[in-house]
Amino acid sequence: DAKTTQPPSMDCAEGRAANLPCNHSTISGNEYVYWYRQIHSQGPQYIIHGLKNNETNEMASLIITEDRKSSTLILPHATLRDTAVYYCIVNAGGTSYGKLTFGQGTILTVHP
Amino acid sequence: DTGVSQDPRHKITKRGQNVTFRCDPISEHNRLYWYRQTLGQGPEFLTYFQNEAQLEKSRLLSDRFSAERPKGSFSTLEIQRTEQGDSAMYLCASSLTGTNYEQYFGPGTRLTVT
């Protein structure tokens, strides 16, 4: 599985967009990008995933660069409840493969 | 809301004792996963089941660890002869085959070995 690099921490003001970067320069053609987050004292929560195209759902948007070597998770209007550790995961095997390899993630702190 | 449940939520045990944790997945989910998380680290994959079959085990899962999923419903994770290094949060997750990237995690069992 490709290795990912994320900044250890980021801050964001409430109501602003939070843009969380992830570098995955060794990603291969069949590897998807997944994002999860983990709020303190809870299990991780799936946010979004993508292969090549940008994706959007009710929680966030995922922007993947054309060369697929990096991506950005965008929380369009961050709230205090979005304070969490955000994990960028790259896994082979398509969307049916279940083993997730978490790194250390980015601690996002949303300030009032 | 019948999400993934885990029992117990906390367990304190003395070194050398055996412990067993239980996970009840979302009822229609046929995949079940176990992860371990230590402080400041992301979860680490331990093993997963497709129905009752254990399909993959991490090298992290030493001989002291065993997991079962009889009848493809709930699962148990047993640790024999616990060591202080086993202290961690043990997370269980479940998913539907075909959407295994979307795993639903339980609240975890925090194990402290004294």
GROMACS .gro file of C-alpha atoms in nm, chain A residues 32 34-36 38 41-49 85 87 94-105, chain B residues 9 31 33 35 37 40-45 48 56 89 91 95 97-108:
model
   56
   32TYR     CA    1  -0.798   0.451  -0.396
   34TYR     CA    2  -0.992   0.719   0.153
   35TRP     CA    3  -1.047   0.968   0.432
   36TYR     CA    4  -1.158   0.885   0.781
   38GLN     CA    5  -1.165   1.009   1.461
   41SER     CA    6  -1.283   0.881   2.246
   42GLN     CA    7  -1.473   0.746   1.947
   43GLY     CA    8  -1.397   0.497   1.671
   44PRO     CA    9  -1.296   0.626   1.328
   45GLN     CA   10  -1.568   0.744   1.090
   46TYR     CA   11  -1.562   0.712   0.711
   47ILE     CA   12  -1.582   1.044   0.527
   48ILE     CA   13  -1.521   0.999   0.155
   49HIS     CA   14  -1.313   0.815  -0.103
   85VAL     CA   15  -0.788   1.349   1.380
   87TYR     CA   16  -0.663   1.013   0.832
   94GLY     CA   17  -1.032  -0.167  -0.508
   95THR     CA   18  -1.327  -0.072  -0.298
   96SER     CA   19  -1.398  -0.431  -0.201
   97TYR     CA   20  -1.073  -0.476  -0.012
   98GLY     CA   21  -1.121  -0.404   0.352
   99LYS     CA   22  -0.787  -0.371   0.525
  100LEU     CA   23  -0.726  -0.006   0.613
  101THR     CA   24  -0.374   0.115   0.685
  102PHE     CA   25  -0.395   0.425   0.902
  103GLY     CA   26  -0.104   0.664   0.948
  104GLN     CA   27  -0.080   0.922   1.224
  105GLY     CA   28  -0.321   1.163   1.061
  121ARG     CA   29  -1.564  -0.071   2.721
  143ARG     CA   30  -1.730  -0.834   0.710
  145TYR     CA   31  -1.247  -0.628   1.143
  147TYR     CA   32  -0.782  -0.306   1.492
  149GLN     CA   33  -0.475   0.161   1.861
  152GLY     CA   34  -0.105   0.898   1.958
  153GLN     CA   35  -0.108   0.643   1.678
  154GLY     CA   36  -0.361   0.552   1.414
  155PRO     CA   37  -0.541   0.219   1.435
  156GLU     CA   38  -0.343  -0.087   1.324
  157PHE     CA   39  -0.514  -0.370   1.140
  160TYR     CA   40  -1.077  -0.959   0.947
  168GLU     CA   41  -0.635  -1.226   0.689
  201MET     CA   42  -0.766   0.043   2.253
  203LEU     CA   43  -1.146  -0.142   1.790
  207SER     CA   44  -1.886  -0.345   0.659
  209THR     CA   45  -1.905  -0.680   0.107
  210GLY     CA   46  -1.854  -0.454  -0.193
  211THR     CA   47  -1.831  -0.140   0.019
  212ASN     CA   48  -1.557  -0.253   0.251
  213TYR     CA   49  -1.390   0.084   0.236
  214GLU     CA   50  -1.682   0.218   0.441
  215GLN     CA   51  -1.625   0.055   0.776
  216TYR     CA   52  -1.838   0.131   1.075
  217PHE     CA   53  -1.637   0.131   1.394
  218GLY     CA   54  -1.746   0.054   1.746
  219PRO     CA   55  -1.644   0.262   2.048
  220GLY     CA   56  -1.358   0.027   2.133
   0.00000   0.00000   0.00000
